[in-house]
PDB file of C-alpha atoms in Angstrom:
ATOM      1  CA  THR A   1      62.427 -36.051 -38.875  1.00  0.00           C
ATOM      2  CA  ARG A   2      58.544 -36.718 -37.458  1.00  0.00           C
ATOM      3  CA  SER A   3      55.953 -35.993 -40.467  1.00  0.00           C
ATOM      4  CA  PHE A   4      51.999 -36.700 -40.234  1.00  0.00           C
ATOM      5  CA  LEU A   5      50.692 -38.076 -42.894  1.00  0.00           C
ATOM      6  CA  ALA A   6      47.844 -35.816 -43.700  1.00  0.00           C
ATOM      7  CA  TRP A   7      45.860 -36.328 -46.112  1.00  0.00           C
ATOM      8  CA  THR A   8      42.936 -33.995 -48.774  1.00  0.00           C
ATOM      9  CA  THR A   9      41.133 -34.948 -51.787  1.00  0.00           C
ATOM     10  CA  THR A  10      41.193 -30.690 -52.421  1.00  0.00           C
ATOM     11  CA  PRO A  11      45.328 -30.401 -53.096  1.00  0.00           C
ATOM     12  CA  TRP A  12      44.219 -26.369 -54.232  1.00  0.00           C
ATOM     13  CA  THR A  13      43.072 -26.034 -50.469  1.00  0.00           C
ATOM     14  CA  LEU A  14      46.949 -27.105 -49.245  1.00  0.00           C
ATOM     15  CA  PRO A  15      48.455 -22.992 -49.544  1.00  0.00           C
ATOM     16  CA  SER A  16      45.480 -22.419 -46.830  1.00  0.00           C
ATOM     17  CA  ASN A  17      46.639 -24.950 -44.486  1.00  0.00           C
ATOM     18  CA  LEU A  18      46.431 -23.954 -41.065  1.00  0.00           C
ATOM     19  CA  ALA A  19      45.804 -26.849 -38.949  1.00  0.00           C
ATOM     20  CA  LEU A  20      45.654 -30.558 -38.600  1.00  0.00           C
ATOM     21  CA  ALA A  21      42.636 -32.676 -37.752  1.00  0.00           C
ATOM     22  CA  VAL A  22      43.068 -36.323 -35.701  1.00  0.00           C
ATOM     23  CA  GLY A  23      40.365 -38.034 -33.610  1.00  0.00           C
ATOM     24  CA  PRO A  24      41.154 -37.926 -29.462  1.00  0.00           C
ATOM     25  CA  ASP A  25      40.070 -41.829 -29.728  1.00  0.00           C
ATOM     26  CA  ILE A  26      41.714 -42.916 -32.585  1.00  0.00           C
ATOM     27  CA  ASP A  27      44.792 -44.892 -31.934  1.00  0.00           C
ATOM     28  CA  TYR A  28      47.720 -43.896 -34.021  1.00  0.00           C
ATOM     29  CA  ALA A  29      51.139 -45.233 -35.017  1.00  0.00           C
ATOM     30  CA  LEU A  30      54.571 -43.563 -35.174  1.00  0.00           C
ATOM     31  CA  VAL A  31      55.893 -45.376 -38.212  1.00  0.00           C
ATOM     32  CA  GLU A  32      59.841 -45.398 -39.292  1.00  0.00           C
ATOM     33  CA  MET A  33      60.060 -44.586 -43.032  1.00  0.00           C
ATOM     34  CA  GLY A  34      64.075 -44.751 -42.740  1.00  0.00           C
ATOM     35  CA  GLN A  35      67.124 -43.753 -40.864  1.00  0.00           C
ATOM     36  CA  ASP A  36      65.740 -40.723 -38.858  1.00  0.00           C
ATOM     37  CA  ASP A  37      62.484 -40.368 -40.813  1.00  0.00           C
ATOM     38  CA  PHE A  38      59.203 -41.473 -39.480  1.00  0.00           C
ATOM     39  CA  VAL A  39      55.250 -40.849 -39.902  1.00  0.00           C
ATOM     40  CA  TRP A  40      52.443 -40.398 -37.980  1.00  0.00           C
ATOM     41  CA  ILE A  41      49.296 -42.405 -39.430  1.00  0.00           C
ATOM     42  CA  ALA A  42      46.180 -44.068 -38.005  1.00  0.00           C
ATOM     43  CA  LYS A  43      46.935 -47.428 -37.082  1.00  0.00           C
ATOM     44  CA  ALA A  44      43.722 -48.149 -38.754  1.00  0.00           C
ATOM     45  CA  ARG A  45      44.768 -46.750 -41.927  1.00  0.00           C
ATOM     46  CA  MET A  46      48.096 -48.318 -42.242  1.00  0.00           C
ATOM     47  CA  GLU A  47      46.996 -51.448 -44.422  1.00  0.00           C
ATOM     48  CA  GLY A  48      45.450 -48.871 -46.753  1.00  0.00           C
ATOM     49  CA  TYR A  49      49.197 -47.387 -47.180  1.00  0.00           C
ATOM     50  CA  GLN A  50      50.553 -51.001 -47.405  1.00  0.00           C
ATOM     51  CA  LYS A  51      51.986 -50.356 -50.679  1.00  0.00           C
ATOM     52  CA  PHE A  52      54.003 -47.189 -49.805  1.00  0.00           C
ATOM     53  CA  LEU A  53      54.860 -47.800 -46.026  1.00  0.00           C
ATOM     54  CA  PRO A  54      58.322 -50.196 -45.555  1.00  0.00           C
ATOM     55  CA  ALA A  55      57.660 -54.017 -46.613  1.00  0.00           C
ATOM     56  CA  GLU A  56      57.794 -54.692 -42.576  1.00  0.00           C
ATOM     57  CA  PRO A  57      56.563 -51.260 -41.100  1.00  0.00           C
ATOM     58  CA  ARG A  58      58.067 -50.739 -37.970  1.00  0.00           C
ATOM     59  CA  ILE A  59      55.709 -49.155 -35.035  1.00  0.00           C
ATOM     60  CA  VAL A  60      58.479 -47.109 -32.750  1.00  0.00           C
ATOM     61  CA  ALA A  61      54.966 -45.086 -31.199  1.00  0.00           C
ATOM     62  CA  GLU A  62      51.754 -45.033 -30.057  1.00  0.00           C
ATOM     63  CA  ALA A  63      49.233 -42.290 -29.150  1.00  0.00           C
ATOM     64  CA  LYS A  64      45.814 -41.537 -29.129  1.00  0.00           C
ATOM     65  CA  GLY A  65      45.118 -38.562 -30.871  1.00  0.00           C
ATOM     66  CA  ARG A  66      44.122 -36.451 -27.838  1.00  0.00           C
ATOM     67  CA  GLU A  67      47.411 -36.909 -27.040  1.00  0.00           C
ATOM     68  CA  LEU A  68      48.866 -35.933 -30.111  1.00  0.00           C
ATOM     69  CA  ALA A  69      46.446 -32.577 -30.066  1.00  0.00           C
ATOM     70  CA  GLY A  70      48.415 -29.609 -29.623  1.00  0.00           C
ATOM     71  CA  ARG A  71      51.971 -30.437 -31.528  1.00  0.00           C
ATOM     72  CA  ALA A  72      53.092 -27.790 -33.878  1.00  0.00           C
ATOM     73  CA  TYR A  73      54.567 -28.948 -37.027  1.00  0.00           C
ATOM     74  CA  GLU A  74      56.342 -27.113 -39.565  1.00  0.00           C
ATOM     75  CA  PRO A  75      53.543 -25.945 -42.861  1.00  0.00           C
ATOM     76  CA  LEU A  76      53.986 -26.782 -46.561  1.00  0.00           C
ATOM     77  CA  PHE A  77      54.171 -23.629 -47.530  1.00  0.00           C
ATOM     78  CA  PRO A  78      55.320 -20.713 -45.902  1.00  0.00           C
ATOM     79  CA  TYR A  79      51.834 -19.065 -45.607  1.00  0.00           C
ATOM     80  CA  ALA A  80      49.975 -17.241 -42.783  1.00  0.00           C
ATOM     81  CA  VAL A  81      52.611 -18.038 -40.487  1.00  0.00           C
ATOM     82  CA  SER A  82      51.543 -17.341 -36.736  1.00  0.00           C
ATOM     83  CA  PRO A  83      51.545 -18.636 -33.280  1.00  0.00           C
ATOM     84  CA  LYS A  84      48.414 -20.139 -33.318  1.00  0.00           C
ATOM     85  CA  ASN A  85      48.253 -21.899 -36.897  1.00  0.00           C
ATOM     86  CA  HIS A  86      49.809 -25.019 -37.853  1.00  0.00           C
ATOM     87  CA  VAL A  87      48.785 -27.065 -34.534  1.00  0.00           C
ATOM     88  CA  VAL A  88      47.435 -30.644 -34.524  1.00  0.00           C
ATOM     89  CA  LEU A  89      43.881 -30.538 -33.261  1.00  0.00           C
ATOM     90  CA  GLU A  90      40.879 -32.592 -31.807  1.00  0.00           C
ATOM     91  CA  GLY A  91      38.561 -33.429 -34.434  1.00  0.00           C
ATOM     92  CA  HIS A  92      35.239 -35.664 -33.284  1.00  0.00           C
ATOM     93  CA  PHE A  93      34.428 -35.944 -37.176  1.00  0.00           C
ATOM     94  CA  VAL A  94      38.051 -37.497 -37.996  1.00  0.00           C
ATOM     95  CA  ASP A  95      37.281 -40.854 -38.835  1.00  0.00           C
ATOM     96  CA  THR A  96      39.396 -44.099 -40.132  1.00  0.00           C
ATOM     97  CA  SER A  97      37.212 -44.879 -43.319  1.00  0.00           C
ATOM     98  CA  MET A  98      39.252 -43.011 -45.539  1.00  0.00           C
ATOM     99  CA  GLY A  99      42.616 -41.414 -45.814  1.00  0.00           C
ATOM    100  CA  THR A 100      45.353 -41.433 -43.381  1.00  0.00           C
ATOM    101  CA  GLY A 101      43.438 -40.281 -40.237  1.00  0.00           C
ATOM    102  CA  ILE A 102      44.800 -37.048 -40.196  1.00  0.00           C
ATOM    103  CA  VAL A 103      43.237 -34.503 -41.834  1.00  0.00           C
ATOM    104  CA  HIS A 104      44.738 -30.975 -43.380  1.00  0.00           C
ATOM    105  CA  MET A 105      42.461 -28.062 -41.996  1.00  0.00           C
ATOM    106  CA  ALA A 106      41.704 -24.749 -44.493  1.00  0.00           C
ATOM    107  CA  PRO A 107      38.993 -23.394 -42.403  1.00  0.00           C
ATOM    108  CA  ALA A 108      38.368 -20.860 -45.339  1.00  0.00           C
ATOM    109  CA  PHE A 109      37.208 -23.756 -47.472  1.00  0.00           C
ATOM    110  CA  GLY A 110      35.676 -26.173 -45.691  1.00  0.00           C
ATOM    111  CA  GLU A 111      32.675 -26.338 -42.854  1.00  0.00           C
ATOM    112  CA  ASP A 112      34.250 -28.356 -40.138  1.00  0.00           C
ATOM    113  CA  ASP A 113      37.500 -26.687 -40.616  1.00  0.00           C
ATOM    114  CA  TYR A 114      35.832 -23.430 -40.569  1.00  0.00           C
ATOM    115  CA  THR A 115      34.151 -24.671 -36.957  1.00  0.00           C
ATOM    116  CA  LEU A 116      37.350 -26.436 -35.406  1.00  0.00           C
ATOM    117  CA  CYS A 117      39.739 -23.607 -36.588  1.00  0.00           C
ATOM    118  CA  THR A 118      37.332 -20.815 -35.431  1.00  0.00           C
ATOM    119  CA  ALA A 119      36.942 -22.578 -31.862  1.00  0.00           C
ATOM    120  CA  GLN A 120      40.705 -22.242 -31.445  1.00  0.00           C
ATOM    121  CA  GLY A 121      41.611 -19.104 -32.165  1.00  0.00           C
ATOM    122  CA  ILE A 122      42.510 -19.743 -35.413  1.00  0.00           C
ATOM    123  CA  GLU A 123      41.876 -16.774 -38.297  1.00  0.00           C
ATOM    124  CA  LEU A 124      41.053 -17.584 -41.791  1.00  0.00           C
ATOM    125  CA  PHE A 125      43.340 -17.247 -44.761  1.00  0.00           C
ATOM    126  CA  ASP A 126      41.814 -17.138 -48.058  1.00  0.00           C
ATOM    127  CA  PRO A 127      44.290 -16.439 -50.666  1.00  0.00           C
ATOM    128  CA  VAL A 128      41.833 -17.021 -53.326  1.00  0.00           C
ATOM    129  CA  ASP A 129      39.457 -14.605 -55.513  1.00  0.00           C
ATOM    130  CA  HIS A 130      36.258 -14.587 -56.359  1.00  0.00           C
ATOM    131  CA  GLN A 131      37.326 -15.203 -59.865  1.00  0.00           C
ATOM    132  CA  GLY A 132      38.857 -18.637 -58.344  1.00  0.00           C
ATOM    133  CA  LYS A 133      42.061 -17.563 -59.080  1.00  0.00           C
ATOM    134  CA  PHE A 134      44.983 -16.862 -56.605  1.00  0.00           C
ATOM    135  CA  THR A 135      46.028 -13.951 -55.057  1.00  0.00           C
ATOM    136  CA  ASP A 136      49.677 -12.581 -54.175  1.00  0.00           C
ATOM    137  CA  ALA A 137      48.925 -13.876 -50.433  1.00  0.00           C
ATOM    138  CA  ALA A 138      50.123 -17.198 -52.190  1.00  0.00           C
ATOM    139  CA  PRO A 139      53.117 -16.274 -54.314  1.00  0.00           C
ATOM    140  CA  ASP A 140      53.432 -19.683 -55.520  1.00  0.00           C
ATOM    141  CA  TRP A 141      50.001 -19.890 -57.158  1.00  0.00           C
ATOM    142  CA  THR A 142      49.017 -16.138 -58.371  1.00  0.00           C
ATOM    143  CA  GLY A 143      46.948 -15.652 -61.242  1.00  0.00           C
ATOM    144  CA  MET A 144      46.314 -19.468 -61.685  1.00  0.00           C
ATOM    145  CA  THR A 145      43.205 -20.830 -61.190  1.00  0.00           C
ATOM    146  CA  VAL A 146      42.122 -23.517 -57.935  1.00  0.00           C
ATOM    147  CA  PHE A 147      41.667 -26.387 -60.351  1.00  0.00           C
ATOM    148  CA  GLU A 148      44.673 -25.322 -62.398  1.00  0.00           C
ATOM    149  CA  SER A 149      46.938 -25.344 -59.493  1.00  0.00           C
ATOM    150  CA  ASN A 150      46.307 -28.917 -58.427  1.00  0.00           C
ATOM    151  CA  LYS A 151      48.888 -30.099 -60.553  1.00  0.00           C
ATOM    152  CA  HIS A 152      51.220 -27.786 -59.789  1.00  0.00           C
ATOM    153  CA  ILE A 153      51.050 -28.234 -56.025  1.00  0.00           C
ATOM    154  CA  ALA A 154      51.265 -31.715 -56.021  1.00  0.00           C
ATOM    155  CA  ARG A 155      54.641 -31.318 -58.476  1.00  0.00           C
ATOM    156  CA  ASN A 156      55.933 -28.619 -56.026  1.00  0.00           C
ATOM    157  CA  LEU A 157      55.575 -31.467 -53.035  1.00  0.00           C
ATOM    158  CA  ARG A 158      56.716 -34.200 -54.906  1.00  0.00           C
ATOM    159  CA  GLU A 159      59.772 -31.940 -55.894  1.00  0.00           C
ATOM    160  CA  ARG A 160      60.622 -31.480 -52.050  1.00  0.00           C
ATOM    161  CA  GLY A 161      60.276 -34.416 -51.101  1.00  0.00           C
ATOM    162  CA  LEU A 162      56.812 -33.914 -49.410  1.00  0.00           C
ATOM    163  CA  LEU A 163      54.271 -35.595 -51.312  1.00  0.00           C
ATOM    164  CA  PHE A 164      53.539 -39.271 -49.639  1.00  0.00           C
ATOM    165  CA  ALA A 165      51.010 -40.506 -51.938  1.00  0.00           C
ATOM    166  CA  GLN A 166      48.910 -39.506 -54.669  1.00  0.00           C
ATOM    167  CA  GLU A 167      45.885 -41.480 -55.907  1.00  0.00           C
TER     168      GLU A 167
END
């Protein structure tokens, strides 16, 4: 499988993920993690994730962010599935100062996310009510506050083998 190592500081927004953003001029590497298991990460961020990558990472492909843009990906959660959603976008705000160089986009909860996604015709998906609790639109977390959900979302991803690192 080929995966994008996207990162976030707000796990509770992951059920609302509608896109990923890459820096158009950033260099990305496809790193072999094991047999038929590969991940995209910004080359400049590989050292920051050294303890999670193989001891001697093997780069099997390289690309600029603009070359990754337009690729579709399978979402972490089966919410808000649409032909326009779950695609990699060019985000000029993406840098390599922290994270993986690939940013999770939840346009209902972030200004950059909103601006980039709506410009691409991606509609908002907001499964959180005015009390900060998940609605039935995200049935795995219904009634849970966004802050309570962080540990449950992380556990769910870990159990499904989709959590690369948590710090």
